[in-house]
PDB file of C-alpha atoms in Angstrom:
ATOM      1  CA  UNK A   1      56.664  88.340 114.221  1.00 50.00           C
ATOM      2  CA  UNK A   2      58.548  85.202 115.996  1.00 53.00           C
ATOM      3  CA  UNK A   3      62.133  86.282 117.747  1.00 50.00           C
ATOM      4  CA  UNK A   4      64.326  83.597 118.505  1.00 53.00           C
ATOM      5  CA  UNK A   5      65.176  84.378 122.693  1.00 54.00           C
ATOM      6  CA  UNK A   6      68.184  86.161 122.390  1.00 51.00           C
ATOM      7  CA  UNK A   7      66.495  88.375 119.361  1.00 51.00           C
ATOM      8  CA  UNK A   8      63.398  89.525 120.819  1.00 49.00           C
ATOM      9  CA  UNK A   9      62.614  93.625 120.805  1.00 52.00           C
ATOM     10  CA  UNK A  10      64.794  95.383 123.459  1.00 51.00           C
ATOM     11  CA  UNK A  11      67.275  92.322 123.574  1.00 50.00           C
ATOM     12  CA  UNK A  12      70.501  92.699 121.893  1.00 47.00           C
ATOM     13  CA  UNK A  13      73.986  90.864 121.831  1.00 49.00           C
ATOM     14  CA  UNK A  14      77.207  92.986 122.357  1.00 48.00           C
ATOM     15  CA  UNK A  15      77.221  95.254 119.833  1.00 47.00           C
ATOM     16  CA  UNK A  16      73.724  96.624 119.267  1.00 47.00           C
ATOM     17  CA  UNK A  17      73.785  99.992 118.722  1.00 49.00           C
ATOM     18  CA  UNK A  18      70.323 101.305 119.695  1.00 49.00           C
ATOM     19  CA  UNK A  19      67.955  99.307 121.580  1.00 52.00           C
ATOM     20  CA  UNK A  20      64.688  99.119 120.171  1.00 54.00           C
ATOM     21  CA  UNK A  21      61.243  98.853 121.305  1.00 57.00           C
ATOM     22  CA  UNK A  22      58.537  96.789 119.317  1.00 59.00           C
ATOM     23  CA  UNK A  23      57.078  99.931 117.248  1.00 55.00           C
ATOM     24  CA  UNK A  24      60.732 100.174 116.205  1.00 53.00           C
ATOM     25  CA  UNK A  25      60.894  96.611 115.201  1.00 55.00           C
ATOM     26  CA  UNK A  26      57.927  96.783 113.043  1.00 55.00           C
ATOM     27  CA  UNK A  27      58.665 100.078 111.331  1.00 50.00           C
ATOM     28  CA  UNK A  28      61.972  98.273 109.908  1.00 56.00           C
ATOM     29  CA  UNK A  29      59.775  94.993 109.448  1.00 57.00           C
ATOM     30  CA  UNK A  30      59.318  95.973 105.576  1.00 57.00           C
ATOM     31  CA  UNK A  31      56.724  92.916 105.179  1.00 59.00           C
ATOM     32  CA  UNK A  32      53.901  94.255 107.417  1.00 58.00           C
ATOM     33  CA  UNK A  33      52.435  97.453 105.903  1.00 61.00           C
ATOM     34  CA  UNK A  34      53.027  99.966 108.809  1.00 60.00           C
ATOM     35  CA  UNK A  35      51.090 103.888 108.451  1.00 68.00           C
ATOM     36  CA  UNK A  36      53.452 106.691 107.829  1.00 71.00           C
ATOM     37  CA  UNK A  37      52.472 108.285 111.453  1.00 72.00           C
ATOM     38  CA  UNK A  38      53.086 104.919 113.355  1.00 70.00           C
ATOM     39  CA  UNK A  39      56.588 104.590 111.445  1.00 71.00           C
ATOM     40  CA  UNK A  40      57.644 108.058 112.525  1.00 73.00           C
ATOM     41  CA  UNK A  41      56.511 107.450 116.100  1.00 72.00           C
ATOM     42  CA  UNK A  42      58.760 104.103 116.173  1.00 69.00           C
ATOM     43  CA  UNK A  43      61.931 106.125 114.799  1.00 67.00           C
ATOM     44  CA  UNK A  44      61.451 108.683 117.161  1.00 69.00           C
ATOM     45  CA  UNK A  45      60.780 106.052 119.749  1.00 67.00           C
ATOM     46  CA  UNK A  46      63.779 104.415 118.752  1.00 64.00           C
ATOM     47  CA  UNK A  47      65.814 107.243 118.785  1.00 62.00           C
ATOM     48  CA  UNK A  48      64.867 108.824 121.875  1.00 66.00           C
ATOM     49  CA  UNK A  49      66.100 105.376 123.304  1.00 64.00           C
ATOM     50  CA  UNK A  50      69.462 106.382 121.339  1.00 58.00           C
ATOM     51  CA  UNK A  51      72.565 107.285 123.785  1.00 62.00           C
ATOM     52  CA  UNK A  52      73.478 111.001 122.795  1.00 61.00           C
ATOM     53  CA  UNK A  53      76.706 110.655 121.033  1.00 61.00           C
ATOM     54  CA  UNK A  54      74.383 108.198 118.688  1.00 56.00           C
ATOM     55  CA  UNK A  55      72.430 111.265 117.764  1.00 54.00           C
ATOM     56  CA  UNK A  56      74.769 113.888 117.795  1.00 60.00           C
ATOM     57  CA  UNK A  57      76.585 111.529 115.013  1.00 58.00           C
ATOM     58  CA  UNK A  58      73.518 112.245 112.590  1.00 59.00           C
ATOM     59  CA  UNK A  59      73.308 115.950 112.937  1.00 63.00           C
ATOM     60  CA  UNK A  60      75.204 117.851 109.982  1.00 68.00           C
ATOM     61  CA  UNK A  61      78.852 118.761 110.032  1.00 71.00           C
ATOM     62  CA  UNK A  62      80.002 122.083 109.670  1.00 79.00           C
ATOM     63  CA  UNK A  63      83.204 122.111 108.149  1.00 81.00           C
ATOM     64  CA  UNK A  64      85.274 125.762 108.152  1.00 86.00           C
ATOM     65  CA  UNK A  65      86.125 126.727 104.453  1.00 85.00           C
ATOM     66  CA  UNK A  66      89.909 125.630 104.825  1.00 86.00           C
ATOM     67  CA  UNK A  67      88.578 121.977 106.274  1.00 83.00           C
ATOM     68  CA  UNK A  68      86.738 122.024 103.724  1.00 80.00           C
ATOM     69  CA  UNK A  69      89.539 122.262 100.992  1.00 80.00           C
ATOM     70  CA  UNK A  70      91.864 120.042 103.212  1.00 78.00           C
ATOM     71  CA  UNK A  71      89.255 117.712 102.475  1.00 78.00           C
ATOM     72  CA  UNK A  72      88.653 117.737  98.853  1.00 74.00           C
ATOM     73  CA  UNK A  73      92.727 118.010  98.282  1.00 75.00           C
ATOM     74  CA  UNK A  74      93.431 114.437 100.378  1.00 74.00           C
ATOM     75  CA  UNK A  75      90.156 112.750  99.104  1.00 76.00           C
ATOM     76  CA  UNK A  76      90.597 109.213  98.148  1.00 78.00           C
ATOM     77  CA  UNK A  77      87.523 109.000  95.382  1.00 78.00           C
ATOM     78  CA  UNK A  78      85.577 111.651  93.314  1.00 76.00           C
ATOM     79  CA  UNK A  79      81.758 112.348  93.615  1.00 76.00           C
ATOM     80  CA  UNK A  80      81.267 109.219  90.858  1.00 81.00           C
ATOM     81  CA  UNK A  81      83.537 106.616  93.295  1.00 78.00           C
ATOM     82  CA  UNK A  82      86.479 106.987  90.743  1.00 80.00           C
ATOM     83  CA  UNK A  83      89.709 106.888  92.887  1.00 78.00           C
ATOM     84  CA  UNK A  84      91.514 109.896  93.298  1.00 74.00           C
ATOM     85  CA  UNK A  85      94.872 108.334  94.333  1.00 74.00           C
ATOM     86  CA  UNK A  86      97.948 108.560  92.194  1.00 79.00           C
ATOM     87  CA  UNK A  87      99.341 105.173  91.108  1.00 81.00           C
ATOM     88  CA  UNK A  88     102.277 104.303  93.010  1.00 84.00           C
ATOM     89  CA  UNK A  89     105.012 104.719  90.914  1.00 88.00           C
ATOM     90  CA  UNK A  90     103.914 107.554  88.772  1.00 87.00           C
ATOM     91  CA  UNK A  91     106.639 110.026  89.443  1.00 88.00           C
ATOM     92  CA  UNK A  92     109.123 107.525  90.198  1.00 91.00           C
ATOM     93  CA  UNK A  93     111.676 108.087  87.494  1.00 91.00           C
ATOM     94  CA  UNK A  94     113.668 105.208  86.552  1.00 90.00           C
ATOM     95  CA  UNK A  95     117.164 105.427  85.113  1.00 88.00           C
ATOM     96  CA  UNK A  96     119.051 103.752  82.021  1.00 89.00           C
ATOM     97  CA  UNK A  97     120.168  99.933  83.339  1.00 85.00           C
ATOM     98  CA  UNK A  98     120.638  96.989  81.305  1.00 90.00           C
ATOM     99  CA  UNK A  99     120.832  93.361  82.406  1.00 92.00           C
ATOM    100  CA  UNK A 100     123.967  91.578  81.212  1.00 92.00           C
ATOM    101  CA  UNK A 101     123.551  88.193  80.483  1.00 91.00           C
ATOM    102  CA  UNK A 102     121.805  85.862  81.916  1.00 92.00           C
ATOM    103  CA  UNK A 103     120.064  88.249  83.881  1.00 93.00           C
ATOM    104  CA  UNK A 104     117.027  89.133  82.605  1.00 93.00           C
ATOM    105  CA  UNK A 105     114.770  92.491  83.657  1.00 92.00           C
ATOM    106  CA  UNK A 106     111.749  91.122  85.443  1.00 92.00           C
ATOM    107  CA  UNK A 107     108.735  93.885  86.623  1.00 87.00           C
ATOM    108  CA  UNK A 108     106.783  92.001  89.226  1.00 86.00           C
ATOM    109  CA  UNK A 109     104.922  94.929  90.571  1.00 84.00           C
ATOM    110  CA  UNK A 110     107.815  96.991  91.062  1.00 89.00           C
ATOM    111  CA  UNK A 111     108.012 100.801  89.575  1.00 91.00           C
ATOM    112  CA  UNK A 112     111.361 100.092  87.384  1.00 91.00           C
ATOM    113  CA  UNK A 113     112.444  96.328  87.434  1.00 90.00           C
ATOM    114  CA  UNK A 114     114.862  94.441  88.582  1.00 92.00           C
ATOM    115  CA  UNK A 115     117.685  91.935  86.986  1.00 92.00           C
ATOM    116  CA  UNK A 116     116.878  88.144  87.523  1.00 92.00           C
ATOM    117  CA  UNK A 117     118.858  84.915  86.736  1.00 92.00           C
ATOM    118  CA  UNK A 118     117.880  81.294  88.691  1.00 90.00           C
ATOM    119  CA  UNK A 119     120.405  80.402  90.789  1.00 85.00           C
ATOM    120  CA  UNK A 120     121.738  77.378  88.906  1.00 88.00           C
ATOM    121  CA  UNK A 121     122.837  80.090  86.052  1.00 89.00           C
ATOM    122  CA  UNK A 122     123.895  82.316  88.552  1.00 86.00           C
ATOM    123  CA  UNK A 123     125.592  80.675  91.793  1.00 78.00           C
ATOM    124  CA  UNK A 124     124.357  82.566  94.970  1.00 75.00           C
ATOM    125  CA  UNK A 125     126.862  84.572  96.694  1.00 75.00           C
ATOM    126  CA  UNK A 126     126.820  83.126 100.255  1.00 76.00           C
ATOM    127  CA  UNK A 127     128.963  84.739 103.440  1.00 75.00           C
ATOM    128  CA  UNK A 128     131.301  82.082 104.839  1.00 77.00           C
ATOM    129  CA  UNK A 129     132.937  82.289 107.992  1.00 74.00           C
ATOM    130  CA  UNK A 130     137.183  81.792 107.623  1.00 75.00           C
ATOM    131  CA  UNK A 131     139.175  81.447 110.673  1.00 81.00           C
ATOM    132  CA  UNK A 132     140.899  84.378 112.360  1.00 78.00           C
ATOM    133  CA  UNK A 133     143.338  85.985 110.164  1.00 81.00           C
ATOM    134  CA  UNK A 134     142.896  83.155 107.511  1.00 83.00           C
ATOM    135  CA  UNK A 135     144.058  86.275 105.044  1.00 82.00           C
ATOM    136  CA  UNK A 136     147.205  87.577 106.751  1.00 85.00           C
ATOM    137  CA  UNK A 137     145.635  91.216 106.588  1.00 89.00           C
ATOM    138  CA  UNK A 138     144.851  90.944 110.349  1.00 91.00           C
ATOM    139  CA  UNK A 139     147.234  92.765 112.352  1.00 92.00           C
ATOM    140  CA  UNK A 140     146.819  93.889 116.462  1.00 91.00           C
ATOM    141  CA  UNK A 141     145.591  96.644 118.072  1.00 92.00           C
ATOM    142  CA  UNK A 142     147.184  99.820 118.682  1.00 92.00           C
ATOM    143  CA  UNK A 143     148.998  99.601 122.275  1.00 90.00           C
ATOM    144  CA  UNK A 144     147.527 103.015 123.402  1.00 89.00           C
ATOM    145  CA  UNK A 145     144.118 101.615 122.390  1.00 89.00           C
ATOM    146  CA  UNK A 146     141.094 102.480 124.429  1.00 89.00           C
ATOM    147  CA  UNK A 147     139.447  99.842 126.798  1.00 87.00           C
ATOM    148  CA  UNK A 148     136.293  99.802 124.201  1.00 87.00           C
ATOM    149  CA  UNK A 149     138.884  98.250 121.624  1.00 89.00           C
ATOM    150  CA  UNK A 150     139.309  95.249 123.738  1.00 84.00           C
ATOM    151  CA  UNK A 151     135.085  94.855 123.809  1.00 77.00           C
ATOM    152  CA  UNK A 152     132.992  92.667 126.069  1.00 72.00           C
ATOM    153  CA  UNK A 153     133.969  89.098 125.491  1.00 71.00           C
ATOM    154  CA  UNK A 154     134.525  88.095 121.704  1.00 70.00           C
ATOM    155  CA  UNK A 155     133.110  91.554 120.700  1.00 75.00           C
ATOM    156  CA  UNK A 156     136.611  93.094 120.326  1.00 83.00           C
ATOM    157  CA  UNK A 157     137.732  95.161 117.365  1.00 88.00           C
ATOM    158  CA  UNK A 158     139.536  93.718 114.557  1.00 88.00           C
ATOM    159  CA  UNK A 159     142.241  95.386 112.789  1.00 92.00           C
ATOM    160  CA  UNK A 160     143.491  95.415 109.209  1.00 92.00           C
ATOM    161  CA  UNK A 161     146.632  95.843 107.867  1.00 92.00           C
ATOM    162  CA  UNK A 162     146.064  99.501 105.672  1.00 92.00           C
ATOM    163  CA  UNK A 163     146.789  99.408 102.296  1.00 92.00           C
ATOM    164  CA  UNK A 164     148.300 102.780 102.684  1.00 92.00           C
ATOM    165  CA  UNK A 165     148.902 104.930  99.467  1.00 93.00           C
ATOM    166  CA  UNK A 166     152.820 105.960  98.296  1.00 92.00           C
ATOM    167  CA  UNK A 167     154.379 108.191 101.075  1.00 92.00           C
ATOM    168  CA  UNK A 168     152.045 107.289 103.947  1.00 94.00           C
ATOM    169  CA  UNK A 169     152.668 104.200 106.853  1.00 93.00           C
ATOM    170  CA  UNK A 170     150.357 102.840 109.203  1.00 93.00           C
ATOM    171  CA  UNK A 171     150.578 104.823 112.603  1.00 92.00           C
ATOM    172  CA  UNK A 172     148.952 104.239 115.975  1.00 91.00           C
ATOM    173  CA  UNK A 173     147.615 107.507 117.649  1.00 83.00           C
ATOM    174  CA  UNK A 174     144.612 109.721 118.624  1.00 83.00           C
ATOM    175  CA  UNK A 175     143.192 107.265 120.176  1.00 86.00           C
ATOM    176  CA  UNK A 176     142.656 104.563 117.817  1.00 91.00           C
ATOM    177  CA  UNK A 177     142.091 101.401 118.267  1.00 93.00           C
ATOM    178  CA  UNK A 178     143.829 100.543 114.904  1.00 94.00           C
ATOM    179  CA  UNK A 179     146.841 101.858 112.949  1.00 94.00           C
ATOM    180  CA  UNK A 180     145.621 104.502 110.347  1.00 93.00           C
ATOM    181  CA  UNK A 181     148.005 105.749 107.477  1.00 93.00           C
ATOM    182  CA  UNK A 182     149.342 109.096 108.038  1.00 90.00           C
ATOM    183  CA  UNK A 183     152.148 110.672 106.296  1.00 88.00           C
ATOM    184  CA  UNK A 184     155.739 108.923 107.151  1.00 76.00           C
TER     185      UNK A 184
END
């Protein structure tokens, strides 16, 4: 057999697992006929060369009855390579929703759908920053208000006028930063 230099018996690049000596070589050569004693003494040859956690990998494990079950209850395929996962959605339930027009249901891999339109049907609701108070609801903090109200730089709590129910006025108290309703 010709080895290129960096391929020869007993040379390896990083990540050879075993080195091997030239009986080894030839016994997995499977175009020179080899005799069935000279191919045993190359694989014990080769691995008596083997470090010992190599070996120890290839003895038999001996899995307690309850490892055992753990094992066939989380396996991923059957004894014929069939998987044994559940789909992904299987017991997702999905509940009674209807798209009103234009939205239409689209199912692009997902378990129950989802309503669609394009954008030029449908304009895209975008956040746009107003000024301070462009809404008049704004109103100032409580005058007892704790430091922590005030924040670090423009990280201060803003405050809304409440829309207080029939009865009730905003108050300042407790500790607030803003007026709450509480009963007048």
């Amino acid at each position: 057999l010709k080895y290129p230099k960096d391929r020869r018996p007993g040379h390896c690049r990083a990540g050879c697992a075993l080195p091997l000596s030239p009986g080894a070589v030839r016994a997995l050569d499977t175009t020179t006929p080899m005799k069935p004693a000279a191919f045993i003494a190359a694989v014990v040859g080769a691995l008596s060369l083997a470090p010992a956690p190599a070996v120890a990998s290839l003895k038999r494990r001996r899995d307690t009855p309850e490892e055992m079950k753990l094992d066939m209850e989380y396996r991923q395929q059957d004894s014929f390579g069939n998987t044994e996962l559940t789909p992904a959605c299987e017991k997702v339930q999905c509940g009674e929703y209807s798209c009103p027009a234009p939205f239409e249901l689209k199912m692009d891999n997902t378990c129950c759908g989802y309503c669609w339109a394009p954008d030029h049907q449908v304009a895209a609701d975008r956040h746009r920053v107003v000024e301070y108070n462009a809404t008049g609801l704004a109103v100032e903090q409580c005058e007892d208000a704790p430091s922590t109200c005030k924040g670090p730089g423009v990280n201060a709590v803003r405050c809304f006028r409440p829309s207080c129910r029939a009865g009730d006025v905003p108050q300042c108290g407790g500790g607030a930063c803003c007026p709450k309703c509480m009963a007048g």
